[in-house]
XYZ file of C-alpha atoms in Angstrom:
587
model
C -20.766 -39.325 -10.368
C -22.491 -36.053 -9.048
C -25.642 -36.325 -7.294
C -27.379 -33.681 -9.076
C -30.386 -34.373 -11.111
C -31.057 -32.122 -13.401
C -35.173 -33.347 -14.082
C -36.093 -33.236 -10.695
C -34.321 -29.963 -10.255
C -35.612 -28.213 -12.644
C -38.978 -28.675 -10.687
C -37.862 -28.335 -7.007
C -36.357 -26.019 -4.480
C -33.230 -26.985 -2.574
C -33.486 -27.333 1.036
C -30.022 -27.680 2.953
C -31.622 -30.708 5.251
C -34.233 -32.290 3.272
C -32.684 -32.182 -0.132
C -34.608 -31.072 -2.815
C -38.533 -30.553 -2.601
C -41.150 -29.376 -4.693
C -41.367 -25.830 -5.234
C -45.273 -24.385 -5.533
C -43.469 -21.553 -7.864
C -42.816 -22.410 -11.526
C -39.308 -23.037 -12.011
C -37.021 -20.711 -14.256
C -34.672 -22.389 -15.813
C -31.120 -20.769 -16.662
C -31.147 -17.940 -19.495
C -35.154 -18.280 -19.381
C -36.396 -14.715 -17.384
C -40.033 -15.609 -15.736
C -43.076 -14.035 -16.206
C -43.357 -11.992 -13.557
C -43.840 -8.344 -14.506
C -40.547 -6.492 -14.171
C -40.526 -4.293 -10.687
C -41.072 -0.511 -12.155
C -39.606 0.747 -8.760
C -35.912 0.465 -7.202
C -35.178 -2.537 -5.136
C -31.644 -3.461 -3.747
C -32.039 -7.131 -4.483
C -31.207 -7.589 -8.549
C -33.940 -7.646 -10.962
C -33.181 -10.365 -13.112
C -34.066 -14.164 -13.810
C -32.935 -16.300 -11.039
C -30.097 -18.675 -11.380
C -30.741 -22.280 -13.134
C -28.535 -23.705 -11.287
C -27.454 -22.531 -7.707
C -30.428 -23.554 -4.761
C -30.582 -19.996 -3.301
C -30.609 -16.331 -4.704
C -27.940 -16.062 -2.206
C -25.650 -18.528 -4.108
C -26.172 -16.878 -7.356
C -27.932 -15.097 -9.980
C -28.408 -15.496 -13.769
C -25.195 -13.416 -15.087
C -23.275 -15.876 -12.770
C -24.444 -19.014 -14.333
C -22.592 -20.785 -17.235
C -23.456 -18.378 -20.325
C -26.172 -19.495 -22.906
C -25.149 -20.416 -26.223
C -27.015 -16.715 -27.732
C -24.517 -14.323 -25.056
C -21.324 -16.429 -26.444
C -20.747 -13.801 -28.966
C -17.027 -13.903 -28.874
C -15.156 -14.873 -31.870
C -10.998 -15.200 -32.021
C -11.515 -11.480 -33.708
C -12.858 -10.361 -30.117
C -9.786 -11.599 -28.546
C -7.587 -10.070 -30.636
C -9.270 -6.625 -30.114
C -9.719 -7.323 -26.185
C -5.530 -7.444 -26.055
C -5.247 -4.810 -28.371
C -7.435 -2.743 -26.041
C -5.057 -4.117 -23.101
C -1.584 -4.342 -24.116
C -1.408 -0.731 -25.767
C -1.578 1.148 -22.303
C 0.673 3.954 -20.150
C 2.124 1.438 -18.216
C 2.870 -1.661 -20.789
C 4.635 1.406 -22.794
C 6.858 1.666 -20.080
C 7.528 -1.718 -18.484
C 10.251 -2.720 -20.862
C 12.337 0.739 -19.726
C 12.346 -0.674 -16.137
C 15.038 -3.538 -16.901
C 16.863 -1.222 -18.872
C 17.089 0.909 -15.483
C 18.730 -2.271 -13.409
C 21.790 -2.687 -16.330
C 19.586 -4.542 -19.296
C 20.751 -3.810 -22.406
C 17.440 -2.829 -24.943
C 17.755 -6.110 -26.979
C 17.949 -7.828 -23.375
C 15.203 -5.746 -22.174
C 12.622 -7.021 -25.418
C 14.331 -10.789 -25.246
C 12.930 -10.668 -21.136
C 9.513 -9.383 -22.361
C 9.049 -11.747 -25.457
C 9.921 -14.551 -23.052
C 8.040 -13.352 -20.042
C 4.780 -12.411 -22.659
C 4.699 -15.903 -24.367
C 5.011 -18.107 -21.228
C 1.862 -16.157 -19.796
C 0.334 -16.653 -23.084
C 0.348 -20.211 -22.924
C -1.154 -20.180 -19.153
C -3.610 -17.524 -20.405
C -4.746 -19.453 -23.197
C -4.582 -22.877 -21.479
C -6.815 -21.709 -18.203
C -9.013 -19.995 -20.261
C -10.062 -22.855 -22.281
C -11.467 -24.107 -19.056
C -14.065 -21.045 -19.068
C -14.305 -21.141 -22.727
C -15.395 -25.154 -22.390
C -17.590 -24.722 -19.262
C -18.758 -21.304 -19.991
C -18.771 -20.294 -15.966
C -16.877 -17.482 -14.502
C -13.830 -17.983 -12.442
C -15.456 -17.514 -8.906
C -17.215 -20.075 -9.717
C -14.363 -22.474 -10.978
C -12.780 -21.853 -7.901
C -14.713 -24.123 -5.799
C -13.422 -27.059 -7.799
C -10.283 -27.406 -6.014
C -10.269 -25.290 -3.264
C -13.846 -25.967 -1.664
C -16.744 -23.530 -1.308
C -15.826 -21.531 1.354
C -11.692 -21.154 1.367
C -12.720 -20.226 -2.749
C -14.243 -17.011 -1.065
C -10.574 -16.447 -0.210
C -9.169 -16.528 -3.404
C -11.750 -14.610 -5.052
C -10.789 -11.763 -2.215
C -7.273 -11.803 -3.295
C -8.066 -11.356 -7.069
C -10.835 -8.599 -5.942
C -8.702 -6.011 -4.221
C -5.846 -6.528 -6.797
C -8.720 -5.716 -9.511
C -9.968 -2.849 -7.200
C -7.267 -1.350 -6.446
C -5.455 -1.290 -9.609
C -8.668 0.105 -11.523
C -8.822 3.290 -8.975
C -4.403 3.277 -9.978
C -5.395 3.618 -13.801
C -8.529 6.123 -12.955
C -5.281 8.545 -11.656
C -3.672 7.728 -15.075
C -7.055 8.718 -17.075
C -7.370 11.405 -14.673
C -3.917 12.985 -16.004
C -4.944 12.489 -19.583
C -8.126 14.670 -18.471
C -5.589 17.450 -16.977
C -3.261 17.506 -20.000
C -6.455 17.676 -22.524
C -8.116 20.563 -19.939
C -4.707 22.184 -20.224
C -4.748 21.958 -24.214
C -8.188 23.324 -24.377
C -7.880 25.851 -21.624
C -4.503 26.950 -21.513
C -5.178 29.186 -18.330
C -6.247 26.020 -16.948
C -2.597 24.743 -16.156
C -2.455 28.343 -13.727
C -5.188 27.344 -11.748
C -3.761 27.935 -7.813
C -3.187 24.584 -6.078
C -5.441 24.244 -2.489
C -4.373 20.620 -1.723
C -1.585 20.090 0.950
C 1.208 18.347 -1.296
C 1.139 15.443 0.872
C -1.766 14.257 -0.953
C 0.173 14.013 -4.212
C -2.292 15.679 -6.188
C -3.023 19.246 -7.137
C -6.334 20.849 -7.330
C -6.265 20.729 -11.168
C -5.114 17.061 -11.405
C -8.170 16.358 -9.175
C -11.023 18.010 -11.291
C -9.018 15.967 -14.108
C -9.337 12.907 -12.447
C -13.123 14.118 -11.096
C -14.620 14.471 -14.529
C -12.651 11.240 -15.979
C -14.496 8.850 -13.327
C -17.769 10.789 -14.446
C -16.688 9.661 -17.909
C -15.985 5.908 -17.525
C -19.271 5.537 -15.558
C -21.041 5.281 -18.421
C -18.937 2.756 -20.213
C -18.402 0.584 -17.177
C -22.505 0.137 -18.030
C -21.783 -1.333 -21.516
C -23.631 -4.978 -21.641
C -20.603 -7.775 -21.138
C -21.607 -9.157 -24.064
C -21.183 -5.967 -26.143
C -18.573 -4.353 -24.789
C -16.112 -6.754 -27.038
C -16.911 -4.211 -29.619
C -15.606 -1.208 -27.410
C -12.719 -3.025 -27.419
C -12.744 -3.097 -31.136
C -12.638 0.592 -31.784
C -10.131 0.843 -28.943
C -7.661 -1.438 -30.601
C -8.120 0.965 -34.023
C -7.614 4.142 -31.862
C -4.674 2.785 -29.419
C -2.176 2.364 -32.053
C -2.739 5.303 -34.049
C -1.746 7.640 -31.008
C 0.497 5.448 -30.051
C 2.393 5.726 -33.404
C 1.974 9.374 -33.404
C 3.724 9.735 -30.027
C 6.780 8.405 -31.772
C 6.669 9.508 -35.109
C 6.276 12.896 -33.432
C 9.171 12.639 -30.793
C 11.258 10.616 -33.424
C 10.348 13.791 -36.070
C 11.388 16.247 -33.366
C 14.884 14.038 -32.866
C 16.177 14.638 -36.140
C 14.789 11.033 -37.646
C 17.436 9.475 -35.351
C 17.924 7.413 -32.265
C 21.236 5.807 -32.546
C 23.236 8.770 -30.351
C 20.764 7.825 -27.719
C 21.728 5.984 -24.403
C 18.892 3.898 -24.401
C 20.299 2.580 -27.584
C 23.914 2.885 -27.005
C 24.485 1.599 -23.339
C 25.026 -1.739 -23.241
C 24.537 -4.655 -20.394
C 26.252 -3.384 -17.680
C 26.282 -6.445 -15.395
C 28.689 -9.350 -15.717
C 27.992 -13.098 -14.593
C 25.411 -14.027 -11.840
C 24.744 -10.581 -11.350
C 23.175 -10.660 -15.356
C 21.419 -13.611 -14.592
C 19.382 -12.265 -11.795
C 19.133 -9.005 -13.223
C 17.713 -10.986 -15.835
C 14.949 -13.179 -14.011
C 15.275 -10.594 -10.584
C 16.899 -8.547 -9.063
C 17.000 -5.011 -6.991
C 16.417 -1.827 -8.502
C 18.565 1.243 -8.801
C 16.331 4.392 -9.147
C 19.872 6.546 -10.291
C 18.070 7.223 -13.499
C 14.665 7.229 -12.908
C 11.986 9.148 -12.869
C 9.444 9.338 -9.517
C 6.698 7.666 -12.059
C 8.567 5.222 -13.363
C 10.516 4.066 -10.050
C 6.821 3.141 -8.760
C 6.201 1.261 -11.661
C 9.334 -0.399 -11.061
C 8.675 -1.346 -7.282
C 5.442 -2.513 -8.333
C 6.726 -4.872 -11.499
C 10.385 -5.606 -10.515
C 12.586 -5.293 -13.534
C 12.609 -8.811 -14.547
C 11.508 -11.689 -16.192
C 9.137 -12.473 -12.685
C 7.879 -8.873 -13.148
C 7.072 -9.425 -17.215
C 5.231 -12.564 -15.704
C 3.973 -10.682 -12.507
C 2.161 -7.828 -14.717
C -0.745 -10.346 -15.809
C -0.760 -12.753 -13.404
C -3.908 -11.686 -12.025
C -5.469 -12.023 -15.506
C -3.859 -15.369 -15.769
C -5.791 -16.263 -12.834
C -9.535 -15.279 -13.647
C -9.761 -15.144 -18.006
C -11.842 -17.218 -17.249
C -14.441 -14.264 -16.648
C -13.616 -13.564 -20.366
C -13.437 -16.769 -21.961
C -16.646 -17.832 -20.822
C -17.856 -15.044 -23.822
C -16.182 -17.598 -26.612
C -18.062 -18.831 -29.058
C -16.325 -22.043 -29.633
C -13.534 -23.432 -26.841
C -10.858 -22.532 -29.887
C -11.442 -19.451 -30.236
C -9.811 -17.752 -27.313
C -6.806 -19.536 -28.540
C -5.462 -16.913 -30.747
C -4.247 -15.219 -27.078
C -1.387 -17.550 -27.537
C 0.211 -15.929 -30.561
C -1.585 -12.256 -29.967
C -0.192 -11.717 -26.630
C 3.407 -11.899 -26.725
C 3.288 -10.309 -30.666
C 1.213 -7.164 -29.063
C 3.261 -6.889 -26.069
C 6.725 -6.488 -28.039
C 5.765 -4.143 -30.087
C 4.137 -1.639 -27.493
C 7.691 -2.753 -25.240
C 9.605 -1.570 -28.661
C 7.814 1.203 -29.352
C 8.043 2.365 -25.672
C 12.144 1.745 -26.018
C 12.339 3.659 -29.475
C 10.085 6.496 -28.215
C 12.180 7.121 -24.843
C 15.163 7.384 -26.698
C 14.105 9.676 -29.144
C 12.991 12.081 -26.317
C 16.472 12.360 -25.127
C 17.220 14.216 -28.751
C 13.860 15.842 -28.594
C 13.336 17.324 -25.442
C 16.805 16.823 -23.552
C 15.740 13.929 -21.075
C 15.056 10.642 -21.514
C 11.022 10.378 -21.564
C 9.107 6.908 -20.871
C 5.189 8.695 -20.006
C 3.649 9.058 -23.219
C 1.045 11.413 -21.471
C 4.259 13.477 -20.818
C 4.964 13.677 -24.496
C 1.555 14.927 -25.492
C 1.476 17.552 -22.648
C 4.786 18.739 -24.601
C 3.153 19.412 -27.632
C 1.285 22.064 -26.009
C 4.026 23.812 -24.721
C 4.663 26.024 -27.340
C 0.974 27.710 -27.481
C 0.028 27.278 -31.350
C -2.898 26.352 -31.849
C -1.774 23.562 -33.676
C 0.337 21.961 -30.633
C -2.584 22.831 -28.655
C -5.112 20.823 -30.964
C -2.553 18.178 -30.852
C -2.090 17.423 -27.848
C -6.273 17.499 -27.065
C -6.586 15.151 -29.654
C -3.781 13.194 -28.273
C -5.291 13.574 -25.088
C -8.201 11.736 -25.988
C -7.051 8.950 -27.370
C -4.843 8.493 -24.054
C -8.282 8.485 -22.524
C -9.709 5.790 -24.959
C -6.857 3.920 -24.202
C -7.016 3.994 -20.313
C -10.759 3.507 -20.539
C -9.861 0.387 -22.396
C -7.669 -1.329 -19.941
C -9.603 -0.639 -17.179
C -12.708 -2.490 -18.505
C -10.558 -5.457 -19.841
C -8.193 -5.831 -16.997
C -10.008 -4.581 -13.932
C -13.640 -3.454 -13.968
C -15.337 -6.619 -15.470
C -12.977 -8.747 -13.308
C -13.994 -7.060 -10.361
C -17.553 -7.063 -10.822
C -17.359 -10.694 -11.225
C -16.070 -11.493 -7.909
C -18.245 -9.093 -5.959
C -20.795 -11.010 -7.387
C -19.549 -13.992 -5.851
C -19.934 -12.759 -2.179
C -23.459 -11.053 -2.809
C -25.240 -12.482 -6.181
C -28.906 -11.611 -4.294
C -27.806 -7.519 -4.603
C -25.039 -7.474 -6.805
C -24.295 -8.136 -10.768
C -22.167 -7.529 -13.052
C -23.222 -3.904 -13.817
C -23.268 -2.894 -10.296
C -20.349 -4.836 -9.609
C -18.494 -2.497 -12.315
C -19.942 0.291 -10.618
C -19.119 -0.220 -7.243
C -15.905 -1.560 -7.946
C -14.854 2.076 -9.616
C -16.358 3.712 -6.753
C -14.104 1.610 -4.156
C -11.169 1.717 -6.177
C -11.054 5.372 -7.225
C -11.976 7.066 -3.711
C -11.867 4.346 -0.557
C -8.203 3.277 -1.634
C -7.355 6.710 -2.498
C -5.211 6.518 -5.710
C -3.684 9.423 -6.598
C -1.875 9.097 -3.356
C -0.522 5.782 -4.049
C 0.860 6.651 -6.741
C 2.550 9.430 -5.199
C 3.931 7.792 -1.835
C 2.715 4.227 -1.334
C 5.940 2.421 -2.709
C 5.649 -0.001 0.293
C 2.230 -0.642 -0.918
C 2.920 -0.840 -4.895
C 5.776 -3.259 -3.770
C 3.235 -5.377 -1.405
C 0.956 -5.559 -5.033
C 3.945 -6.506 -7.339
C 5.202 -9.281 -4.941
C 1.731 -10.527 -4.476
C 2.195 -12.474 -7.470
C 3.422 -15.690 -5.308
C 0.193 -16.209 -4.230
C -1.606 -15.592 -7.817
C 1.274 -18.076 -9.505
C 0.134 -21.211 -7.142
C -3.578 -20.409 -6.906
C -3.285 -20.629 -11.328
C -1.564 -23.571 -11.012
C -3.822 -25.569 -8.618
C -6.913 -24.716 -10.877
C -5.328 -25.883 -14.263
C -3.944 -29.000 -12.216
C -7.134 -29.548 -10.886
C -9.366 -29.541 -13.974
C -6.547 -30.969 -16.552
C -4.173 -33.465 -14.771
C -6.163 -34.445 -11.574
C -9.703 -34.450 -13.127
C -8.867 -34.273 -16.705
C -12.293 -32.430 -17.170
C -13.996 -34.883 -15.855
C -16.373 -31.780 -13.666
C -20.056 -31.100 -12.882
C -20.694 -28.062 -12.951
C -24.049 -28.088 -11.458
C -21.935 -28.871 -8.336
C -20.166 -25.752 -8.701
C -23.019 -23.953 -7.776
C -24.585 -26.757 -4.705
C -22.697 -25.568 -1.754
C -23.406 -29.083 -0.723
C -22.466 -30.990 -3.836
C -19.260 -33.033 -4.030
C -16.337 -30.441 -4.088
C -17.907 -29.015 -0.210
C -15.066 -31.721 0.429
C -15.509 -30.777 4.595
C -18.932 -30.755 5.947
C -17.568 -28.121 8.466
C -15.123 -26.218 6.601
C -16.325 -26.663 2.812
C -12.884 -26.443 2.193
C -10.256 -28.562 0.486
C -7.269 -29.438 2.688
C -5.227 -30.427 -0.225
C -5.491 -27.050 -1.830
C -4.517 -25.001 1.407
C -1.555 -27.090 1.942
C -0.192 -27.254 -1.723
C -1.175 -23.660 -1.611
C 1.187 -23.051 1.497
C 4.179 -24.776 -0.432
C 4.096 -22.902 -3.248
C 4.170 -19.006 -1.662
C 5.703 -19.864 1.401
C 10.088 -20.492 0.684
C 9.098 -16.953 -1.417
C 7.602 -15.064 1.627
C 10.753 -13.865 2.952
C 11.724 -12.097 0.273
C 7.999 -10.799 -0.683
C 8.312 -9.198 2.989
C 12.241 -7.473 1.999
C 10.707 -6.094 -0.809
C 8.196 -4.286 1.377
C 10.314 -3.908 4.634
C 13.786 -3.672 3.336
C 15.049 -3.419 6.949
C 14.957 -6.481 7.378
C 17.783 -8.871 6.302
C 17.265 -11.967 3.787
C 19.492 -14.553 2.573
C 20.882 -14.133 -1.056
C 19.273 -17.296 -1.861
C 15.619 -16.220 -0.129
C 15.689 -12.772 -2.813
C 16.841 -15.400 -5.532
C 13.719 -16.951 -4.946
C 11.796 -14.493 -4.258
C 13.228 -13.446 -7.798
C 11.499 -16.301 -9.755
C 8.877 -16.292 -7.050
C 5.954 -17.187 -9.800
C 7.708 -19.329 -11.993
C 8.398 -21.439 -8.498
C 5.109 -21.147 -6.519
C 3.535 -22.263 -9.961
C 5.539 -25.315 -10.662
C 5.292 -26.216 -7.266
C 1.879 -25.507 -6.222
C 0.875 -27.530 -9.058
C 3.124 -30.387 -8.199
C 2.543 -30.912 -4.776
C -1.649 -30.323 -5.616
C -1.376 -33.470 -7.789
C 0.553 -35.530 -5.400
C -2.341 -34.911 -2.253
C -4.699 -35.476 -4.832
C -2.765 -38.939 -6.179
C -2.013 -40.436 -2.711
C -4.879 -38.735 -0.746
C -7.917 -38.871 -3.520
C -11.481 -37.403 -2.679
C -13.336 -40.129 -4.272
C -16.456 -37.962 -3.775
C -15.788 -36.020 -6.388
C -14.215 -38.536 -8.423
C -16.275 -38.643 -11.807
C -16.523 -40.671 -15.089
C -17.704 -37.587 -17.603
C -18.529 -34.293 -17.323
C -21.667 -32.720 -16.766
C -22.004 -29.179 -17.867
C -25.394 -28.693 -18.030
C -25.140 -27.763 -21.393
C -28.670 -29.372 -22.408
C -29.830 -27.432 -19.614
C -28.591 -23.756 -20.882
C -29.475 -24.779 -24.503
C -33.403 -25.676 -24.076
C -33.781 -22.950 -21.709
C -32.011 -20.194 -24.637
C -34.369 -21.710 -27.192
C -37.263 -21.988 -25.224
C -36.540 -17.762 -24.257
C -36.381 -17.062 -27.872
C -39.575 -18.909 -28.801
C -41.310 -16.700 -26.137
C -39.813 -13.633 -27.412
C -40.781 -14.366 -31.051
């Protein structure tokens, strides 16, 4: 059983020698702000009610404790819109066209995705139930199995993935700015270029992507508890635009897509060679475009790619399903992510194929297709293609909330809660991942690096699998979550290291026999068995199954009694009196 008492905690202050002592301050319990006046000037340290649970500001702050029952304002509807507002995107249009590109037939192609989309699902839905049923975020969970301080590790890894790939979709809203610029101002598209073209932007794609950060600062400010309603006119917008991209290239076709390669080619791999094409295999760029081979070397053309694309939110939903109202409500995500997924894939497939009638070439950028309507100079192509435009933008705002800015905020608030919450988080996550990482240029030359971000998925598969392990087969929810937040409560595990050895090593196991091929696909000098790329191939279906395996087995044969429990605590009573007690006080 945990150590923590909630009673005398509630009235004392934590002291890492002593234990806990009596505080000569009046305690603020969690969701309950104090009443101190609010600071009217600046200050760097957040201005908010202190945690309920964690000892120390610097441990955490109030939007990093479990969420009170009067912020869990999201029903299954919410989920639905959320992956509405994530699966209709630029780059889940065009993820289905990569396997096509390595020999997949399209039926092939969709069967990989539908596959790929429900397993995730299922891990999507059955991880987040974890946040959904202890209402904490995933930094948080992390401790559980891994310890206090190697957690900070994992966090790190989901952080720059977030960072980074919310500065790559900035470039893509940052195009959508340029083509809607262009519609608007067609002496726009003539302005002279002053940027050397080894930056891999020109100096109208960069006041384009310039005035779309400026935009989504303002919407990366949207409350966490509102912004499921963002999401709800996204998901009303997406598919409208979406549906006019291909009713308009499909119009412009003739009504037809059957004389289309993309339709008519069938598999052209035989035997093992289909297989592995199938679940992995190497990529051909022969007809690809530059855009979409980078999408390719960042989501190999495979099943492991379909499963690669939302690892990372397999990982941390957590920092989403905390939001849900009841623990069954997030699990519509089940049924609503593969559905959603297919049908963008499909649409994707129909719409690149009806753009080889349309415009002579085979087209997979939908931003592409509304530039075209432009080109003839009407005004009506011109209004087109703005209003297209801007629901491009809509869109791309959309996924980077969902997918990257709110996850990213979330860990930065792990490794400085005294100075940093969610808002700023958001904030300075944009600001890191739009200009230190440089985007626009990694888009443009980086396929080493897009290929070190696809492939990092054998690390997210095992470090998935060792949470759900932990809380469902090893614990079997047996948690306290007030220990989640004592940095020396019962999962410290090492009074040194604060780390648990069981989690490194089953860690190890499960990206390790895949590390040779993760490094091919970034250094492709170097030489690697046929069976090291196979795995590599089905690199997070392996590091998953056995992450997960060899996690239970330490924990079978080498328990940590410590944190060996009889029931959970949550702390619910905690969150609830303190939410009623803040509403009484407000009334």
């Amino acid at each position: 059983m945990s150590p923590y008492d909630y009673k005398s905690a509630d009235a004392a202050s934590f002291d890492g020698k002593h234990g806990y002592t009596e505080s000569p301050v009046e305690p603020v319990e969690a969701g309950h702000t104090s009443g101190l006046k609010k600071r009217s000037r600046f200050s760097l340290a957040v201005d908010q009610a202190p945690s309920g649970f964690a000892a120390t500001p610097s441990a955490s702050n109030a939007d990093f404790d479990p969420i009170p029952p009067s912020k869990r304002t999201w029903s299954w509807m919410a989920y639905v819109a959320y992956w509405m507002a994530d699966a209709w995107a630029v780059s889940n249009w065009e993820v289905a066209s990569s396997m096509i590109s390595v020999g997949l037939s399209w039926k092939m192609a969709i069967g990989a995705c539908v596959l790929g989309n429900t397993i995730m699902g299922l891990v999507i839905t059955v991880n987040g139930r974890i946040g959904a049923t202890l209402h904490t975020p995933f930094p948080v969970l992390a401790r559980m199995p891994f310890g206090y301080y190697f957690s900070y590790f994992i966090v790190l890894s989901r952080c720059v993935l977030a960072t980074v790939w919310l500065g790559v979709q900035t470039t893509t809203g940052g195009q959508c700015m340029t083509v809607l610029l262009g519609a608007i101002w067609p002496s726009f598209n003539n302005i002279p270029n002053h940027i050397p073209v080894s930056e891999g932007i020109t100096t109208a794609g960069m006041i384009g992507f310039v005035l779309y950060f400026l935009l989504q600062l303002p919407f990366l400010c949207i409350p966490y508890t509102k912004v499921q309603y963002f999401f709800g006119f996204k998901s009303i917008i997406a598919p409208i635009i979406f549906l006019a991209v291909f009713g308009s290239t499909l119009h412009k076709a003739g009504g037809t897509i059957s004389h289309s390669t993309v339709i008519t080619q069938g598999t052209t791999l035989k035997g093992s060679a289909l297989a592995w094409a199938f679940f992995g295999s190497e990529f051909s760029s022969a007809r690809a475009s530059p855009l979409l081979s980078l999408l390719i070397i960042a989501f190999p053309a495979d099943l492991n790619g379909v499963l690669g694309n939302y690892a990372t939110l397999g990982l941390n939903i957590a920092d989403f399903a905390r939001y849900s109202k009841t623990p069954n409500a997030q699990n519509v995500q089940a049924v609503v992510i593969p559905v959603i997924f297919t049908i963008v894939g499909l649409l994707g497939i129909f719409t690149a194929a009806a753009s080889e009638s349309a415009y002579g070439e085979i087209i997979w950028n939908p931003i592409v297709v509304v530039g075209n309507w432009s080109a003839s100079g009407s005004h009506g192509g011109r209004a087109a293609s703005a209003f297209g435009a801007i629901g491009l933008i809509i869109v791309t705002l959309g996924i980077n909330i969902s997918a990257n800015s709110i996850s990213a905020a979330n860990d930065l608030v792990a490794f400085c809660p005294k100075y940093i919450n969610i808002r700023r988080g958001q904030l300075l996550a944009a600001i890191i991942g739009s200009w230190a990482f440089v985007p626009w240029k990694i888009l443009a030359s980086a396929a080493k690096f897009l290929s070190f971000l696809g492939g990092y998925t054998i690390f997210l598969g095992p470090m998935t699998s060792i949470l759900m392990t932990d809380y469902y087969i090893v614990r079997r929810g047996r948690v306290s979550v007030p220990d989640m937040y004592n940095f020396h409560g019962m999962y410290r595990y090492s009074a040194k290291y604060a780390t648990n050895w069981r989690a490194v090593v089953a860690l190890i196991i499960g990206f390790g026999p895949p590390l040779p091929g993760f490094i091919q696909n970034i250094q492709t000098t170097i030489n690697v068995s046929a069976g090291g790329q196979h795995l590599f191939a089905i690199g997070y279906i392996y590091s998953f199954i056995a992450a997960g395996v060899f996690y239970w087995a330490f924990m079978r044969f080498f328990p940590h009694t410590e944190s060996v429990m009889d029931y959970a605590i949550t702390g619910e009573d905690v969150i609830v009196a303190a939410d009623e007690k803040r509403f009484q006080q407000e009334a």
